[in-house]
mmCIF file of C-alpha atoms in Angstrom:
data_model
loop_
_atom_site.group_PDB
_atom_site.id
_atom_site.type_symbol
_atom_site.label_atom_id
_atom_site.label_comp_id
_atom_site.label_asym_id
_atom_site.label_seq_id
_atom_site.Cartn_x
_atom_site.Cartn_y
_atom_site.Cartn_z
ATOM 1 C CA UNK A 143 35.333 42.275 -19.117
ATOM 2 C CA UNK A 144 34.030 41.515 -22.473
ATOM 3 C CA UNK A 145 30.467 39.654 -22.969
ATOM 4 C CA UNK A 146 30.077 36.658 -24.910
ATOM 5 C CA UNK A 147 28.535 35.869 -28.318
ATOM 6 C CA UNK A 148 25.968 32.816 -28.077
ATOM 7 C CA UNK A 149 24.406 31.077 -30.595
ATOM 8 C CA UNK A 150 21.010 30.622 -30.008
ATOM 9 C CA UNK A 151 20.523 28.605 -33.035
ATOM 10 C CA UNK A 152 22.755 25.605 -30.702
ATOM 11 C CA UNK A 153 20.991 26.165 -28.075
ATOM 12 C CA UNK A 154 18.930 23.148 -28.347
ATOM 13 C CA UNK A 155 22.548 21.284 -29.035
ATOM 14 C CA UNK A 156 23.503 22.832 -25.686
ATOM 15 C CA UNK A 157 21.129 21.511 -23.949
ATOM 16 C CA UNK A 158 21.773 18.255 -24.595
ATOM 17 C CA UNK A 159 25.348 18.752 -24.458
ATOM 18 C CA UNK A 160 24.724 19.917 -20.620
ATOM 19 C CA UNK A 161 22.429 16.769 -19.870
ATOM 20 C CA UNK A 162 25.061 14.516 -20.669
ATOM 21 C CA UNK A 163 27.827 16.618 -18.690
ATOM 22 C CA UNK A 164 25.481 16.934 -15.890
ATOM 23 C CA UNK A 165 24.947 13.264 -15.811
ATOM 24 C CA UNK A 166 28.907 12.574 -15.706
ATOM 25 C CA UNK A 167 29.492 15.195 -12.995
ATOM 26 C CA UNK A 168 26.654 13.689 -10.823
ATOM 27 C CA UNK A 169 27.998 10.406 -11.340
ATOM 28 C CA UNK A 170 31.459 11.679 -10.191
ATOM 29 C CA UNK A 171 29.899 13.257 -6.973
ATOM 30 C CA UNK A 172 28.048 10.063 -5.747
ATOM 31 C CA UNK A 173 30.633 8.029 -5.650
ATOM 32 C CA UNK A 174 28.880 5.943 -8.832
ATOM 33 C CA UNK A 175 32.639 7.314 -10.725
ATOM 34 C CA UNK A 176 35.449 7.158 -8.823
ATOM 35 C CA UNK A 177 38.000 9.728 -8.081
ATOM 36 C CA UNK A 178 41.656 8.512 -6.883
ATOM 37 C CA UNK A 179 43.576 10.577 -4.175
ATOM 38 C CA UNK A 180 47.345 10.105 -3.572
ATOM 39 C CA UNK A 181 49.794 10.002 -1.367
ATOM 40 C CA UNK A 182 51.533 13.074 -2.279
ATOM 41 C CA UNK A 183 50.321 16.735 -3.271
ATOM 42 C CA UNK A 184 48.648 17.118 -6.523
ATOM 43 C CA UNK A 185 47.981 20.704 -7.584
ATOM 44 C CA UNK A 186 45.353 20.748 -10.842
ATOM 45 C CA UNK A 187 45.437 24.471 -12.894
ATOM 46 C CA UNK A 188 42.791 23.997 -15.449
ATOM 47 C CA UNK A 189 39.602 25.606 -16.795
ATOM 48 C CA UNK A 190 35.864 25.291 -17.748
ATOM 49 C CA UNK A 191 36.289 27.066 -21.294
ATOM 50 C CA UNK A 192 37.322 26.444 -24.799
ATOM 51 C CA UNK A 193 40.728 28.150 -25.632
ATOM 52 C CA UNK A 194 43.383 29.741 -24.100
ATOM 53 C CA UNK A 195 42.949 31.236 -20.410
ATOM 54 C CA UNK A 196 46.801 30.751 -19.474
ATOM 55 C CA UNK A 197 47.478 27.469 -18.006
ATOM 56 C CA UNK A 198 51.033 27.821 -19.450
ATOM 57 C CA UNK A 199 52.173 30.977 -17.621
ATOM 58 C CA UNK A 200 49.974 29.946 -14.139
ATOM 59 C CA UNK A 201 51.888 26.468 -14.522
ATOM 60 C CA UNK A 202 55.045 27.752 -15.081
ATOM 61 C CA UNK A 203 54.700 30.143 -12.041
ATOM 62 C CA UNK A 204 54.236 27.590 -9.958
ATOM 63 C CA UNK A 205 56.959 25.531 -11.357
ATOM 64 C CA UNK A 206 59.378 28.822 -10.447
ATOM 65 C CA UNK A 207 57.371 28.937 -7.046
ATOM 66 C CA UNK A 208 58.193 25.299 -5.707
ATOM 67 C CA UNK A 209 61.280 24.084 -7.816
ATOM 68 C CA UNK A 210 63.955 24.576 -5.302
ATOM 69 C CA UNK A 211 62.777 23.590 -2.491
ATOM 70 C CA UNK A 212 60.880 20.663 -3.959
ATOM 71 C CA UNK A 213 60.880 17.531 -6.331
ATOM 72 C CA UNK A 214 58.040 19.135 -9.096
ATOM 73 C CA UNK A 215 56.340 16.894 -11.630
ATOM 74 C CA UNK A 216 54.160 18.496 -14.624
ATOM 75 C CA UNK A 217 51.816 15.898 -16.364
ATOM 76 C CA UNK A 218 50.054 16.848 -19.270
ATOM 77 C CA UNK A 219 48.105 15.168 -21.623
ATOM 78 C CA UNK A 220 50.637 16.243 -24.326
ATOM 79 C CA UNK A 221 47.713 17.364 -26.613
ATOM 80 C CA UNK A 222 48.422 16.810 -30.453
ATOM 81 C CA UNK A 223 51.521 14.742 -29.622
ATOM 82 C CA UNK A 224 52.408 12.275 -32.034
ATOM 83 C CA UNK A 225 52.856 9.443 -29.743
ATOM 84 C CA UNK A 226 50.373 7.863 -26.900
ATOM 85 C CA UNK A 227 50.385 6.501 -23.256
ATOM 86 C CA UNK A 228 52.793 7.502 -21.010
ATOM 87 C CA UNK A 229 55.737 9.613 -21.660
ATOM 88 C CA UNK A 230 58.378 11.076 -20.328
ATOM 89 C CA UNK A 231 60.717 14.254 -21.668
ATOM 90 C CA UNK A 232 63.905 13.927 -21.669
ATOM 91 C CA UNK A 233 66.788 16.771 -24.062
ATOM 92 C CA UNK A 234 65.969 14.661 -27.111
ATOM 93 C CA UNK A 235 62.113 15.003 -27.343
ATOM 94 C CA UNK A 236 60.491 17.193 -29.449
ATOM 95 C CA UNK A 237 57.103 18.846 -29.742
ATOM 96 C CA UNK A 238 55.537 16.247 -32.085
ATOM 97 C CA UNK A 239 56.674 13.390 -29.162
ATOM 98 C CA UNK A 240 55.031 15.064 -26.036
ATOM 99 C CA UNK A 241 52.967 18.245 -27.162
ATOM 100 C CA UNK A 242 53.941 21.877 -27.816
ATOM 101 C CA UNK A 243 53.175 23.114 -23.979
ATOM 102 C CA UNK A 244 55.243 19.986 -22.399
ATOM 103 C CA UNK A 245 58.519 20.527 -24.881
ATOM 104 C CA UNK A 246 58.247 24.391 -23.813
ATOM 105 C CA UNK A 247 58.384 23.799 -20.136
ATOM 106 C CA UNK A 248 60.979 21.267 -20.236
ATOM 107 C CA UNK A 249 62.866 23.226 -22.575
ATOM 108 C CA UNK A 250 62.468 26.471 -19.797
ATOM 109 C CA UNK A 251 63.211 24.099 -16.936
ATOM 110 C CA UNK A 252 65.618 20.882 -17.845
ATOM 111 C CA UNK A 253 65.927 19.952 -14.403
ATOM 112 C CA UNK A 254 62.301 19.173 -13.785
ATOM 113 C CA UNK A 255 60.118 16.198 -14.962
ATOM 114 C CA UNK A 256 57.214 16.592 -17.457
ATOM 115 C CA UNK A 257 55.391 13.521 -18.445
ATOM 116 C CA UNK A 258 52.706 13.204 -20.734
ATOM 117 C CA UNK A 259 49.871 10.755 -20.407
ATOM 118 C CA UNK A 260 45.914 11.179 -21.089
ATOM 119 C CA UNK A 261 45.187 8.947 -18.234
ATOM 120 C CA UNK A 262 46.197 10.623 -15.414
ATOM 121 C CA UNK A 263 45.559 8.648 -13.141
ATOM 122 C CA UNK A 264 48.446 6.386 -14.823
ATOM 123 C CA UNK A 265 50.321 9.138 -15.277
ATOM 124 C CA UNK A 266 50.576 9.905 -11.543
ATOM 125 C CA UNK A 267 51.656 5.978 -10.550
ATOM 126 C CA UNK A 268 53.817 6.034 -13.016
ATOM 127 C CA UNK A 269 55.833 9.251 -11.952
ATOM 128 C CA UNK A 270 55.767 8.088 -8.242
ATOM 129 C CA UNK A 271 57.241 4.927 -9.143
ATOM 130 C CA UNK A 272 59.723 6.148 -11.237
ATOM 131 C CA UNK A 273 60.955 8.759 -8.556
ATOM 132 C CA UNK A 274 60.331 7.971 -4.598
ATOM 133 C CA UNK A 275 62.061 11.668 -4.306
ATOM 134 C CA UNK A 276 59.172 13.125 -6.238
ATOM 135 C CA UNK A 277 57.510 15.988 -4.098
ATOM 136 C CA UNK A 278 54.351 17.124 -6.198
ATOM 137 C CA UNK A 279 52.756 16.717 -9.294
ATOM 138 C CA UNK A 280 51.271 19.309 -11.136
ATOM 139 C CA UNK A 281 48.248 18.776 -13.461
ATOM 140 C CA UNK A 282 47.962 20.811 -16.458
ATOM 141 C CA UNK A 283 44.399 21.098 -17.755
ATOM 142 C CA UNK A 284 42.830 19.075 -15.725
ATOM 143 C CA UNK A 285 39.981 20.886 -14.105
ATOM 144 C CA UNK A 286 37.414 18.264 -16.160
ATOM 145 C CA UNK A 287 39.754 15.069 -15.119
ATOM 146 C CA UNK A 288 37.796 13.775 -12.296
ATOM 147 C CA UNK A 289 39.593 10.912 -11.898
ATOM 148 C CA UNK A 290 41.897 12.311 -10.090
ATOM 149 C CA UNK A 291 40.955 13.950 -7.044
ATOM 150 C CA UNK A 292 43.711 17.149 -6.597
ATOM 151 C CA UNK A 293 44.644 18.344 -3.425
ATOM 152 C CA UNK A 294 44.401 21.401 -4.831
ATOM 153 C CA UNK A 295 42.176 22.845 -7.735
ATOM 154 C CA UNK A 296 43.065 25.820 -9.162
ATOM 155 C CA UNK A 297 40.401 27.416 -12.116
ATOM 156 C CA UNK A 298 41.642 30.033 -14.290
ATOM 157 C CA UNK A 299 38.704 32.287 -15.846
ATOM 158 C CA UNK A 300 39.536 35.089 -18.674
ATOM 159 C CA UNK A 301 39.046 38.285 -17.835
ATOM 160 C CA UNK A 302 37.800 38.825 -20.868
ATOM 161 C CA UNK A 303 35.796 35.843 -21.344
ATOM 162 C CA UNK A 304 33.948 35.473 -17.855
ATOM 163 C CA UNK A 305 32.317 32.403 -17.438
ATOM 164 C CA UNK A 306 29.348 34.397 -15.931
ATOM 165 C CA UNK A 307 28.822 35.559 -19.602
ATOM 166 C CA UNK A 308 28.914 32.517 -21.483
ATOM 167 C CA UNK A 309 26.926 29.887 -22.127
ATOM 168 C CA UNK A 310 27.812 25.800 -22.890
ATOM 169 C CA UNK A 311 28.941 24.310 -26.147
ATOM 170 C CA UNK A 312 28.064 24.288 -28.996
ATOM 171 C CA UNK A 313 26.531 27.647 -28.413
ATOM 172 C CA UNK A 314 28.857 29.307 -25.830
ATOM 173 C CA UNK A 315 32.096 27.873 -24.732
ATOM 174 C CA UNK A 316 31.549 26.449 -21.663
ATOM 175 C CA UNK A 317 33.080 22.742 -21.517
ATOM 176 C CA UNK A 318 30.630 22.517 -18.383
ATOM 177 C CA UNK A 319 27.807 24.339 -16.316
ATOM 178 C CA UNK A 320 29.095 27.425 -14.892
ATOM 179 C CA UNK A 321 28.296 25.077 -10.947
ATOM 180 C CA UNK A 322 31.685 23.503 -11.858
ATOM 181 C CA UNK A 323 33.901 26.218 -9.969
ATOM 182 C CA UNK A 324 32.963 24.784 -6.636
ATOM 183 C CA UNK A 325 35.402 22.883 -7.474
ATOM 184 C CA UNK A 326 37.783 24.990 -7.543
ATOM 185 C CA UNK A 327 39.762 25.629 -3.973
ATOM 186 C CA UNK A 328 41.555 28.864 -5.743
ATOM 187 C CA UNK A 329 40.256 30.660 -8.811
ATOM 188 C CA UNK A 330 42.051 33.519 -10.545
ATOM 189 C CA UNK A 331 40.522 35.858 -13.292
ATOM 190 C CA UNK A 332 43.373 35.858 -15.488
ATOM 191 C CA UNK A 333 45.056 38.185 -18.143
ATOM 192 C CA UNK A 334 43.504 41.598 -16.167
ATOM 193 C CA UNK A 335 44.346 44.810 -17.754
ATOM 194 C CA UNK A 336 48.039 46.106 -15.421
ATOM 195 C CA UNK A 337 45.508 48.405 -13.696
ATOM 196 C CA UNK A 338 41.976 47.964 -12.899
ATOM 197 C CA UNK A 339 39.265 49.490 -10.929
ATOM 198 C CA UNK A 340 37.852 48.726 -7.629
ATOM 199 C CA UNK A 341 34.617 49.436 -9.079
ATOM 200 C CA UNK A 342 35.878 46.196 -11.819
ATOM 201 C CA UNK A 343 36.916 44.042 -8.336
ATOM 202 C CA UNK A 344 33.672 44.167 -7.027
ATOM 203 C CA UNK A 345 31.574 43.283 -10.334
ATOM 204 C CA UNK A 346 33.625 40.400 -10.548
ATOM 205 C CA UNK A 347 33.539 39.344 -7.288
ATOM 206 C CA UNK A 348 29.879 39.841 -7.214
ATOM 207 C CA UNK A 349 29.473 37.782 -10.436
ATOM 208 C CA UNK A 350 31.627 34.713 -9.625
ATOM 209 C CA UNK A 351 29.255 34.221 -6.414
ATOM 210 C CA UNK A 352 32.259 31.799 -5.074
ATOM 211 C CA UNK A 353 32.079 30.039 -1.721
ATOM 212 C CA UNK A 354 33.558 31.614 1.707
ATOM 213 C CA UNK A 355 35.936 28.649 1.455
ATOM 214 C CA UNK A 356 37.076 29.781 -2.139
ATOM 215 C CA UNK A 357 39.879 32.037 -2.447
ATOM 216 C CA UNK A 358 40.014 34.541 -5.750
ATOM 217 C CA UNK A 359 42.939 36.342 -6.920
ATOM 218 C CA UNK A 360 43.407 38.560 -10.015
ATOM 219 C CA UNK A 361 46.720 38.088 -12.392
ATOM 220 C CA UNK A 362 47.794 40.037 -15.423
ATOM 221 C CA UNK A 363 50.239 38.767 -18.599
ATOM 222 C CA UNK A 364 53.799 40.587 -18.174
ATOM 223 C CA UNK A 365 55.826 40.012 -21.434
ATOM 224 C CA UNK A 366 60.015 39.494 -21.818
ATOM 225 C CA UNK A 367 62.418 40.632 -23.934
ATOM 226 C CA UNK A 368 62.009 38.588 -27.581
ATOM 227 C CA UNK A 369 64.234 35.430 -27.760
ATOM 228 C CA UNK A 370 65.711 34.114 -30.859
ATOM 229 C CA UNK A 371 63.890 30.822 -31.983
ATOM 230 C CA UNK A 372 66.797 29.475 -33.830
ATOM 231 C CA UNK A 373 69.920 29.966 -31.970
ATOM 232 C CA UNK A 374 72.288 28.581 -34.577
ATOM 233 C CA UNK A 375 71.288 30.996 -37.291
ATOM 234 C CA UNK A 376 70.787 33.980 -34.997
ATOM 235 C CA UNK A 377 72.007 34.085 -31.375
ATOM 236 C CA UNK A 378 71.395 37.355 -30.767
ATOM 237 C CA UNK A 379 67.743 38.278 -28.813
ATOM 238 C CA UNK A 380 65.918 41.753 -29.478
ATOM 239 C CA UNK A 381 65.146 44.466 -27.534
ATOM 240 C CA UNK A 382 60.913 45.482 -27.325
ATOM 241 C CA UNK A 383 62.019 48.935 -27.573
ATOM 242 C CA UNK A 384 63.918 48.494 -31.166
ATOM 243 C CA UNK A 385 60.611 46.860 -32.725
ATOM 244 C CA UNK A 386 59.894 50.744 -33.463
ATOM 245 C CA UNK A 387 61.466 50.960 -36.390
ATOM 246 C CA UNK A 388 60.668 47.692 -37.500
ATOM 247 C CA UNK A 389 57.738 46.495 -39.781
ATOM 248 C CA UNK A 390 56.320 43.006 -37.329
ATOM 249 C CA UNK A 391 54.474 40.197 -38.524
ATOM 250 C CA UNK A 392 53.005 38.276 -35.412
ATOM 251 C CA UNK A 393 53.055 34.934 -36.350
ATOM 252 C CA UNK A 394 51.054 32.743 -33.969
ATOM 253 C CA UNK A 395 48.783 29.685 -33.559
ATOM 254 C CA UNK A 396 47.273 30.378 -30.338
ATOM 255 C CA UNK A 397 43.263 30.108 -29.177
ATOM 256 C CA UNK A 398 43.581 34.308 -28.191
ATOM 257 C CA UNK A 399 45.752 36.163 -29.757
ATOM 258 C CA UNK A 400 44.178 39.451 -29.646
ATOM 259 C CA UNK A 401 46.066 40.495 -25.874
ATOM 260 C CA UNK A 402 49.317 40.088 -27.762
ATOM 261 C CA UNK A 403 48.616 41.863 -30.775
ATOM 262 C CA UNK A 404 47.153 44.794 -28.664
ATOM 263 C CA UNK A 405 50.491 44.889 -26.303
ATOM 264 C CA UNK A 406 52.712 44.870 -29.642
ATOM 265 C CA UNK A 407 50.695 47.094 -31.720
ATOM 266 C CA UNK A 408 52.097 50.700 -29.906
ATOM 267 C CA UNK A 409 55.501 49.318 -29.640
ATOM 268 C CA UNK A 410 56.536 49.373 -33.538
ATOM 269 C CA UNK A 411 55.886 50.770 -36.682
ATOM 270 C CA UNK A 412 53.552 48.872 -38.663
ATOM 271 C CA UNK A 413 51.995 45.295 -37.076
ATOM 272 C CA UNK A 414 50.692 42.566 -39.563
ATOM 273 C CA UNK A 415 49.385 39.434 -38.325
ATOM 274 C CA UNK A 416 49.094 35.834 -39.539
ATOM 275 C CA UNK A 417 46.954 33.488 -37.019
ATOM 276 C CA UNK A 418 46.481 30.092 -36.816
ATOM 277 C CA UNK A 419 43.936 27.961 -35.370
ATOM 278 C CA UNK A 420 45.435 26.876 -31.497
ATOM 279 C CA UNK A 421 47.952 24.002 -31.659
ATOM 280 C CA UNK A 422 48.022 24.581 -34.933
ATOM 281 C CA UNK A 423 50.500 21.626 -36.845
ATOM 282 C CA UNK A 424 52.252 23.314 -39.023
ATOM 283 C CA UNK A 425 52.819 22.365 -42.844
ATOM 284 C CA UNK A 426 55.132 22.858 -45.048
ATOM 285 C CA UNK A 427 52.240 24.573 -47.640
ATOM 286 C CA UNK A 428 52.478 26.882 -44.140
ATOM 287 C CA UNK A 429 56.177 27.514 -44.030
ATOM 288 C CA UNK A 430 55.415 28.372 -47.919
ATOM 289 C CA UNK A 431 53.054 31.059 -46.603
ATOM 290 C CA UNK A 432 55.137 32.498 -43.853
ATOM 291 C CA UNK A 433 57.708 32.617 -46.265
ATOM 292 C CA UNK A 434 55.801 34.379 -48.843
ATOM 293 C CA UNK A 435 54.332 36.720 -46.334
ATOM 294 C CA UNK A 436 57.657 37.756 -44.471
ATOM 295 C CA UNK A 437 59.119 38.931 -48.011
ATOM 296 C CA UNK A 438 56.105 40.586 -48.500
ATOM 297 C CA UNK A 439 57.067 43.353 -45.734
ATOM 298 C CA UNK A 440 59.224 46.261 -46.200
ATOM 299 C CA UNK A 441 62.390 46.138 -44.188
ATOM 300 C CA UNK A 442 63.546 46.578 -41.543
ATOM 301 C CA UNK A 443 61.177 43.467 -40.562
ATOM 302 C CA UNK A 444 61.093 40.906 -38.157
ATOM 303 C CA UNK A 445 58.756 37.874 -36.980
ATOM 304 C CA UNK A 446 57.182 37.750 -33.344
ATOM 305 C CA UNK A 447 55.591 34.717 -32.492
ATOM 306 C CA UNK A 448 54.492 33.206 -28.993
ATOM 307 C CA UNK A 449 56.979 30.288 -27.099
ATOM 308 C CA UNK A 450 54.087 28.130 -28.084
ATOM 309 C CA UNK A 451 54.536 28.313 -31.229
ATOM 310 C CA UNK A 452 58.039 28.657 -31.256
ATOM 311 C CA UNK A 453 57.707 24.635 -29.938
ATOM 312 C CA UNK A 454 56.217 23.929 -33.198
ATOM 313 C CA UNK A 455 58.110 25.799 -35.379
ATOM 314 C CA UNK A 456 61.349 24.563 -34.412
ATOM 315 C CA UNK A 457 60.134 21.246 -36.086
ATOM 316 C CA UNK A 458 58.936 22.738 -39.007
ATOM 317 C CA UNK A 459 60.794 22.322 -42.410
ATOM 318 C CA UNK A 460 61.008 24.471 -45.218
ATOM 319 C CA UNK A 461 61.514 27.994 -43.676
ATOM 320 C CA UNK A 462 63.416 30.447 -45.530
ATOM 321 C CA UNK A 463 67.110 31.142 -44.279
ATOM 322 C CA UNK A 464 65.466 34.676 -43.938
ATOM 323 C CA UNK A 465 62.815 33.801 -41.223
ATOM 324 C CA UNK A 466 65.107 31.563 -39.851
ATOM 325 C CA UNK A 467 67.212 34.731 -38.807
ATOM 326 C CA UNK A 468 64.653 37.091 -38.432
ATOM 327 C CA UNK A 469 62.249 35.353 -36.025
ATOM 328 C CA UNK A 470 61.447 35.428 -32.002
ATOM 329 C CA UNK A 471 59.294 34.403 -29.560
ATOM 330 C CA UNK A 472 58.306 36.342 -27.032
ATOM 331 C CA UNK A 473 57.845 34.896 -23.560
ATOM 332 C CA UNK A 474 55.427 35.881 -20.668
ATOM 333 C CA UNK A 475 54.977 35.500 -17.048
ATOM 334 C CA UNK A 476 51.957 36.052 -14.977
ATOM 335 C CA UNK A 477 52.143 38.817 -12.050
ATOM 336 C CA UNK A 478 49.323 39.197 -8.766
ATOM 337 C CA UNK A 479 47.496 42.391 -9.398
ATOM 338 C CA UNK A 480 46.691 43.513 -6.220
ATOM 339 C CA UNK A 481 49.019 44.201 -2.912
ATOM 340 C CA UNK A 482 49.949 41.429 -0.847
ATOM 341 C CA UNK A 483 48.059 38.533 -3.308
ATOM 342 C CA UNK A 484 51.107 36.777 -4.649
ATOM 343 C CA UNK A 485 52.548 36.312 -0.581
ATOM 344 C CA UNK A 486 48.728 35.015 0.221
ATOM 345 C CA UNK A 487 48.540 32.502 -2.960
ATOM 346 C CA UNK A 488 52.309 31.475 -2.267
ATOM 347 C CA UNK A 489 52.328 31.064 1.509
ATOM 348 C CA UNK A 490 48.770 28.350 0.705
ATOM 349 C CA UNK A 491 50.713 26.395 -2.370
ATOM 350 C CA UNK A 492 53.950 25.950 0.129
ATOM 351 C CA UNK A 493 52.257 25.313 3.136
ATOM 352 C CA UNK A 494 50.143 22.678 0.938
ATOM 353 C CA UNK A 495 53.212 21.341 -0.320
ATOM 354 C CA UNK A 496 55.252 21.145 3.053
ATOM 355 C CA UNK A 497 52.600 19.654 4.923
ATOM 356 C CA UNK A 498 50.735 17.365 3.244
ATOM 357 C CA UNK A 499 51.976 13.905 3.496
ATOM 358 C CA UNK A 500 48.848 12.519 2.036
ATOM 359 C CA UNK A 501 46.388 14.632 -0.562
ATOM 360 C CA UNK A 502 43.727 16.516 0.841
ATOM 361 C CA UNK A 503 41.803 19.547 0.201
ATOM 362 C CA UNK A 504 43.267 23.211 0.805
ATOM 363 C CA UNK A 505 40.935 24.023 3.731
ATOM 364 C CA UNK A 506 42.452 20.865 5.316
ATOM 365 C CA UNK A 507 45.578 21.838 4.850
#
């Protein structure tokens, strides 16, 4: 549970910046905005902080959760995407057409839909008209899209960024006053350490002040086995236990990268890292770079990067024959810390699912 840094040079800057987000909120609670239910379950996994807090993973969890018994729909904005309006993925698109997240889950799970579309609202009709079949939609990052009205709201907070400990933008990193997880039907405090304290349960709990309506469950980051990035120069995936003998250069353009490094670092014999800013677009002055630095190490080497990345990357020209064959991604799931939490947080996304004909709220359900 780490604390914070806040300028309190921006505070002033904050201030305003919460005024104006206040202002919007209110509107949205009086009715003066309007928020749009539908006729089918809507399931939003977002946040109230700048950078990385898991969506992927907690999306993709729930995708696993509900795919075969269900019709599931992702919708994303499809942020950096080269393209606009609505969109949907289909084998051919890339992550320049519909954003580095949306190619990654449709890559992971082909028989799916993911769409892309900043209006969500849109977004939704449009998926339900293409597909009267269509079960649920789930909305990645979409906690401040109060347009839509989900039937649930799920709020992920970093364990090592609590929101109780941070203060708005420009100064902190809140993207809105801390009162926006009564929102939230479901929150989970995400990437945990694999074991915790009860002693850490109870600060948290404590701290987070939620409603008796609001449910809170703790998840940690459980990593694969590396995966080759380009199967057609190397088709062969690694083993986590033979990075030991191998100098690693953890290539990755992600908002947090520290978790990663800190899992990999005891695993192998000598880490180096090369971070980008999040969603980082690659260049080919980059590949140069990567290129460079990758020669650089003694061998045995090898590149790690995150599946995030690896979106990107697979676009990006210019990489030596040598990266090419010597780089992998790394993939990660999310598990429920504590006993009998995943059954709990299943059993309420299902039954929401199975019976709600029309959206409503999880303690209607």
């Amino acid at each position: 549970m780490g604390d914070c840094n806040i300028n309190k040079c921006l505070l002033p800057l904050s201030w305003l910046y919460g005024l104006g987000v206040r202002l919007r909120n209110y509107c949205f609670d009086t009715g003066i905005l309007k928020s749009r239910a539908f006729n089918l379950p809507v399931i939003s996994v977002g946040n109230i902080t700048v950078g990385g807090t898991g969506k992927t993973p907690h999306v993709e969890y729930l995708i696993r959760l509900l795919q075969d018994d269900f019709h599931v729909a992702v919708l994303s904005r499809g942020y950096k995407r080269k393209t606009s309006g609505f969109l949907k993925a289909d084998s051919r698109s890339t992550a320049h057409d519909v954003g580095d997240e949306p190619y990654q889950m449709k890559q992971k799970f082909p028989d799916i839909t993911v769409a892309v579309d900043a209006n969500r609202v849109n977004g939704i009709e449009q998926l339900m008209n293409g597909d009267s079949q269509l079960d649920v939609v789930l909305l990645d990052d979409a906690f401040q899209h109060r347009h839509v009205k989900p039937g649930i709201n799920i709020l992920l907070v970093d364990y090592h960024r609590l929101i109780t400990n941070d203060g708005l933008l420009p100064a902190g990193r809140l993207r809105e006053p801390m009162q926006g997880k009564r929102r939230a039907d479901i929150v989970i405090i995400t990437k945990c350490p694999q074991t915790m304290e009860p002693i850490d349960y109870r600060v948290i709990v404590k701290s987070m002040d939620l409603l008796p309506c609001q449910q809170l469950f703790f998840t940690t980051l459980d990593y694969g086995e590396p995966t080759a990035v380009f199967k057609e120069t190397n088709d062969t995936d690694c083993k986590t236990s033979a990075l030991k003998d191998h100098n690693v250069l953890l290539l990755t353009g992600i908002a947090s990268p520290k978790p990663l490094a800190e899992y990999l670092q005891p695993q192998m014999l000598q880490l180096s890292q090369l971070n980008f800013p999040d969603h980082h677009d690659f260049s080919s002055k980059d590949a140069e770079h990567i290129n460079s630095t990758f020669a650089a190490l003694p061998s045995p080497r090898c590149i790690i990067t995150t599946e995030k990345d690896a979106a990107r990357l697979r676009q990006l020209e210019g990489l030596s024959g040598d990266v090419r064959q010597h780089i992998f991604a790394l993939p990660i799931k999310i598990n429920f810390i504590r006993p009998n939490e995943q059954n709990l947080f299943n059993q309420n996304i299902i039954s929401y699912v199975r019976k709600n004909s029309r959206n409503s709220s999880l303690a209607e359900s």
